[in-house]
């Protein structure tokens, strides 16, 4: 068969007998219904997209999807993971639980000041040299306890500073100080 009609030398009846029979009645209705449904679905999709564009984009529906608001806890956890802040955040949590980790007596006199992530060093300030000495003796045990809590290798070393140590309060000079005397600062450090 050509675009103009049947191939020369064959009658229309012969061309139809070679092919499958033409759909009739119910079959035609099914084909027409399927085509109408597809056309309606396409028109509906196009109308829905226009409506969403007028409203300012896609809207969240009844089912959960990636556009729904996230609870604060999971949002913070996702941010910490994306930024690679797991270890500093964990150490910050340890600083908040310092009394439970070291005990109430030690926590009253020794406070964690900072954590150096690159060196994996926790710096602790004590209110007297006696407590600083005591904490230096406890340091290996505390490092092991912290690494159990945070993961192996999170804390390599605990640096203990006394009350007048590096970065602490400066020496007080007043009328009752002898020139050249360091006063009670002689024992700190």
Short mmCIF file of C-alpha atoms in Angstrom, two decimals:
data_model
loop_
_atom_site.label_atom_id
_atom_site.label_comp_id
_atom_site.label_asym_id
_atom_site.label_seq_id
_atom_site.Cartn_x
_atom_site.Cartn_y
_atom_site.Cartn_z
CA UNK A 1 0.00 0.00 0.00
CA UNK A 2 1.26 3.48 -0.80
CA UNK A 3 0.42 6.84 0.69
CA UNK A 4 -2.11 7.41 -2.11
CA UNK A 5 -3.91 4.10 -1.85
CA UNK A 6 -3.50 0.36 -2.35
CA UNK A 7 -0.52 -1.00 -4.25
CA UNK A 8 -1.28 -1.41 -7.95
CA UNK A 9 -2.56 -4.81 -8.88
CA UNK A 10 -4.23 -5.51 -5.57
CA UNK A 11 -7.76 -4.77 -4.57
CA UNK A 12 -8.74 -3.19 -1.25
CA UNK A 13 -10.32 -6.48 -0.17
CA UNK A 14 -7.06 -8.37 -0.71
CA UNK A 15 -5.04 -5.84 1.40
CA UNK A 16 -7.48 -6.19 4.29
CA UNK A 17 -7.44 -9.98 4.26
CA UNK A 18 -3.64 -10.01 4.74
CA UNK A 19 -3.86 -7.79 7.84
CA UNK A 20 -5.61 -8.32 11.15
CA UNK A 21 -9.30 -7.49 11.09
CA UNK A 22 -10.32 -3.88 11.72
CA UNK A 23 -11.42 -3.20 15.31
CA UNK A 24 -15.14 -2.93 15.64
CA UNK A 25 -17.70 -1.77 18.18
CA UNK A 26 -16.38 -2.45 21.68
CA UNK A 27 -12.71 -2.48 20.61
CA UNK A 28 -13.07 0.94 19.00
CA UNK A 29 -14.74 2.27 22.13
CA UNK A 30 -11.87 0.98 24.31
CA UNK A 31 -9.25 2.55 22.06
CA UNK A 32 -11.14 5.85 22.04
CA UNK A 33 -11.58 5.78 25.83
CA UNK A 34 -7.85 5.08 26.39
CA UNK A 35 -6.88 7.96 24.07
CA UNK A 36 -9.34 10.31 25.81
CA UNK A 37 -7.96 9.38 29.25
CA UNK A 38 -4.37 9.99 28.15
CA UNK A 39 -5.31 13.35 26.64
CA UNK A 40 -7.19 14.37 29.80
CA UNK A 41 -4.26 13.30 31.99
CA UNK A 42 -1.88 15.36 29.85
CA UNK A 43 -4.18 18.40 30.04
CA UNK A 44 -4.52 17.94 33.83
CA UNK A 45 -0.76 17.68 34.31
CA UNK A 46 -0.20 20.82 32.28
CA UNK A 47 -2.90 22.70 34.23
CA UNK A 48 -1.45 21.51 37.55
CA UNK A 49 2.02 22.72 36.56
CA UNK A 50 0.64 26.13 35.57
CA UNK A 51 -1.24 26.39 38.86
CA UNK A 52 1.88 25.47 40.88
CA UNK A 53 3.95 27.99 38.94
CA UNK A 54 1.40 30.73 39.76
CA UNK A 55 1.49 29.78 43.47
CA UNK A 56 5.26 30.02 43.62
CA UNK A 57 6.44 26.48 42.97
CA UNK A 58 5.71 23.04 44.30
CA UNK A 59 3.71 22.61 47.49
CA UNK A 60 3.98 19.90 50.05
CA UNK A 61 1.10 17.48 50.13
CA UNK A 62 -0.28 14.99 52.59
CA UNK A 63 2.62 12.57 52.13
CA UNK A 64 6.15 13.16 53.40
CA UNK A 65 8.73 14.21 50.84
CA UNK A 66 12.10 15.96 50.75
CA UNK A 67 10.51 19.43 50.87
CA UNK A 68 8.82 18.96 54.25
CA UNK A 69 10.15 20.86 57.25
CA UNK A 70 12.65 18.95 59.33
CA UNK A 71 12.65 18.73 63.12
CA UNK A 72 15.43 20.67 64.85
CA UNK A 73 17.34 17.62 66.15
CA UNK A 74 17.64 15.83 62.80
CA UNK A 75 18.41 19.15 61.06
CA UNK A 76 21.30 19.84 63.43
CA UNK A 77 22.59 16.27 63.12
CA UNK A 78 22.52 16.57 59.32
CA UNK A 79 24.38 19.90 59.48
CA UNK A 80 27.03 18.43 61.81
CA UNK A 81 27.53 15.46 59.49
CA UNK A 82 27.66 17.56 56.31
CA UNK A 83 30.22 19.95 57.81
CA UNK A 84 32.36 17.23 59.43
CA UNK A 85 31.87 18.56 62.95
CA UNK A 86 31.26 15.18 64.61
CA UNK A 87 34.33 15.20 66.88
CA UNK A 88 34.14 18.86 68.03
CA UNK A 89 30.42 18.46 68.70
CA UNK A 90 31.04 15.27 70.67
CA UNK A 91 33.79 16.98 72.70
CA UNK A 92 31.42 19.88 73.35
CA UNK A 93 28.91 17.37 74.70
CA UNK A 94 31.60 15.95 76.95
CA UNK A 95 32.35 19.43 78.27
CA UNK A 96 28.69 19.71 79.18
CA UNK A 97 28.82 16.36 80.98
CA UNK A 98 32.17 17.07 82.67
CA UNK A 99 30.88 16.44 86.24
CA UNK A 100 29.55 12.99 85.28
CA UNK A 101 32.81 12.04 83.57
CA UNK A 102 35.36 13.19 86.18
CA UNK A 103 33.19 13.22 89.29
CA UNK A 104 31.64 16.05 91.28
CA UNK A 105 34.72 16.78 93.45
CA UNK A 106 37.10 17.17 90.51
CA UNK A 107 34.50 19.13 88.49
CA UNK A 108 34.22 21.72 91.28
CA UNK A 109 37.91 22.54 90.96
CA UNK A 110 38.79 21.71 87.33
CA UNK A 111 37.00 23.03 84.23
CA UNK A 112 37.61 22.14 80.56
CA UNK A 113 38.52 25.29 78.63
CA UNK A 114 38.99 24.28 75.00
CA UNK A 115 39.66 21.44 72.61
CA UNK A 116 42.22 21.61 69.81
CA UNK A 117 40.87 19.39 67.04
CA UNK A 118 44.12 19.30 65.04
CA UNK A 119 46.28 18.30 68.01
CA UNK A 120 43.45 16.34 69.72
CA UNK A 121 44.33 18.06 73.02
CA UNK A 122 41.85 18.98 75.76
CA UNK A 123 42.94 21.94 77.89
CA UNK A 124 41.71 21.98 81.50
CA UNK A 125 42.09 24.81 84.05
CA UNK A 126 42.24 24.04 87.78
CA UNK A 127 41.64 26.50 90.63
CA UNK A 128 44.72 25.46 92.63
CA UNK A 129 48.07 23.80 92.08
CA UNK A 130 47.03 20.89 94.27
CA UNK A 131 44.09 20.12 92.01
CA UNK A 132 46.24 20.65 88.91
CA UNK A 133 48.73 18.08 90.24
CA UNK A 134 45.91 15.69 91.10
CA UNK A 135 44.42 16.04 87.59
CA UNK A 136 47.82 15.50 85.95
CA UNK A 137 48.01 12.17 87.80
CA UNK A 138 44.48 11.28 86.67
CA UNK A 139 45.06 12.40 83.04
CA UNK A 140 45.81 8.95 81.51
CA UNK A 141 42.66 7.51 83.09
CA UNK A 142 40.59 10.48 81.88
CA UNK A 143 41.99 10.19 78.34
CA UNK A 144 40.95 6.52 78.26
CA UNK A 145 37.48 7.37 79.63
CA UNK A 146 37.01 10.20 77.11
CA UNK A 147 38.11 8.00 74.20
CA UNK A 148 35.59 5.34 75.26
CA UNK A 149 32.89 7.98 75.15
CA UNK A 150 34.00 9.83 71.98
CA UNK A 151 35.66 7.12 69.94
CA UNK A 152 39.25 5.95 69.88
CA UNK A 153 41.81 8.69 69.34
CA UNK A 154 39.48 11.67 69.82
CA UNK A 155 41.57 12.94 72.76
CA UNK A 156 45.29 12.27 72.68
CA UNK A 157 46.40 14.42 75.60
CA UNK A 158 45.00 16.49 78.46
CA UNK A 159 46.93 19.69 79.21
CA UNK A 160 46.38 20.88 82.76
CA UNK A 161 46.86 24.52 83.72
CA UNK A 162 46.95 25.84 87.24
CA UNK A 163 45.27 29.08 88.32
CA UNK A 164 48.13 31.32 87.14
CA UNK A 165 49.27 29.16 84.21
CA UNK A 166 49.34 30.03 80.52
CA UNK A 167 46.53 32.43 79.72
CA UNK A 168 45.34 32.70 83.33
CA UNK A 169 44.90 35.76 85.48
CA UNK A 170 48.00 37.92 85.75
CA UNK A 171 49.97 38.54 88.94
CA UNK A 172 48.51 41.11 91.26
CA UNK A 173 50.81 43.82 92.45
CA UNK A 174 49.78 45.96 95.38
CA UNK A 175 51.09 47.79 98.43
CA UNK A 176 51.63 44.59 100.45
CA UNK A 177 53.94 42.97 97.88
CA UNK A 178 57.69 43.05 98.29
CA UNK A 179 59.61 44.22 95.19
CA UNK A 180 60.84 41.21 93.20
CA UNK A 181 58.63 38.74 95.11
CA UNK A 182 56.30 36.49 93.16
CA UNK A 183 54.15 35.86 96.24
CA UNK A 184 51.96 32.77 96.12
CA UNK A 185 52.60 32.59 92.37
CA UNK A 186 55.92 30.87 93.14
CA UNK A 187 54.08 27.55 93.57
CA UNK A 188 51.76 27.73 90.57
CA UNK A 189 52.34 25.95 87.39
#
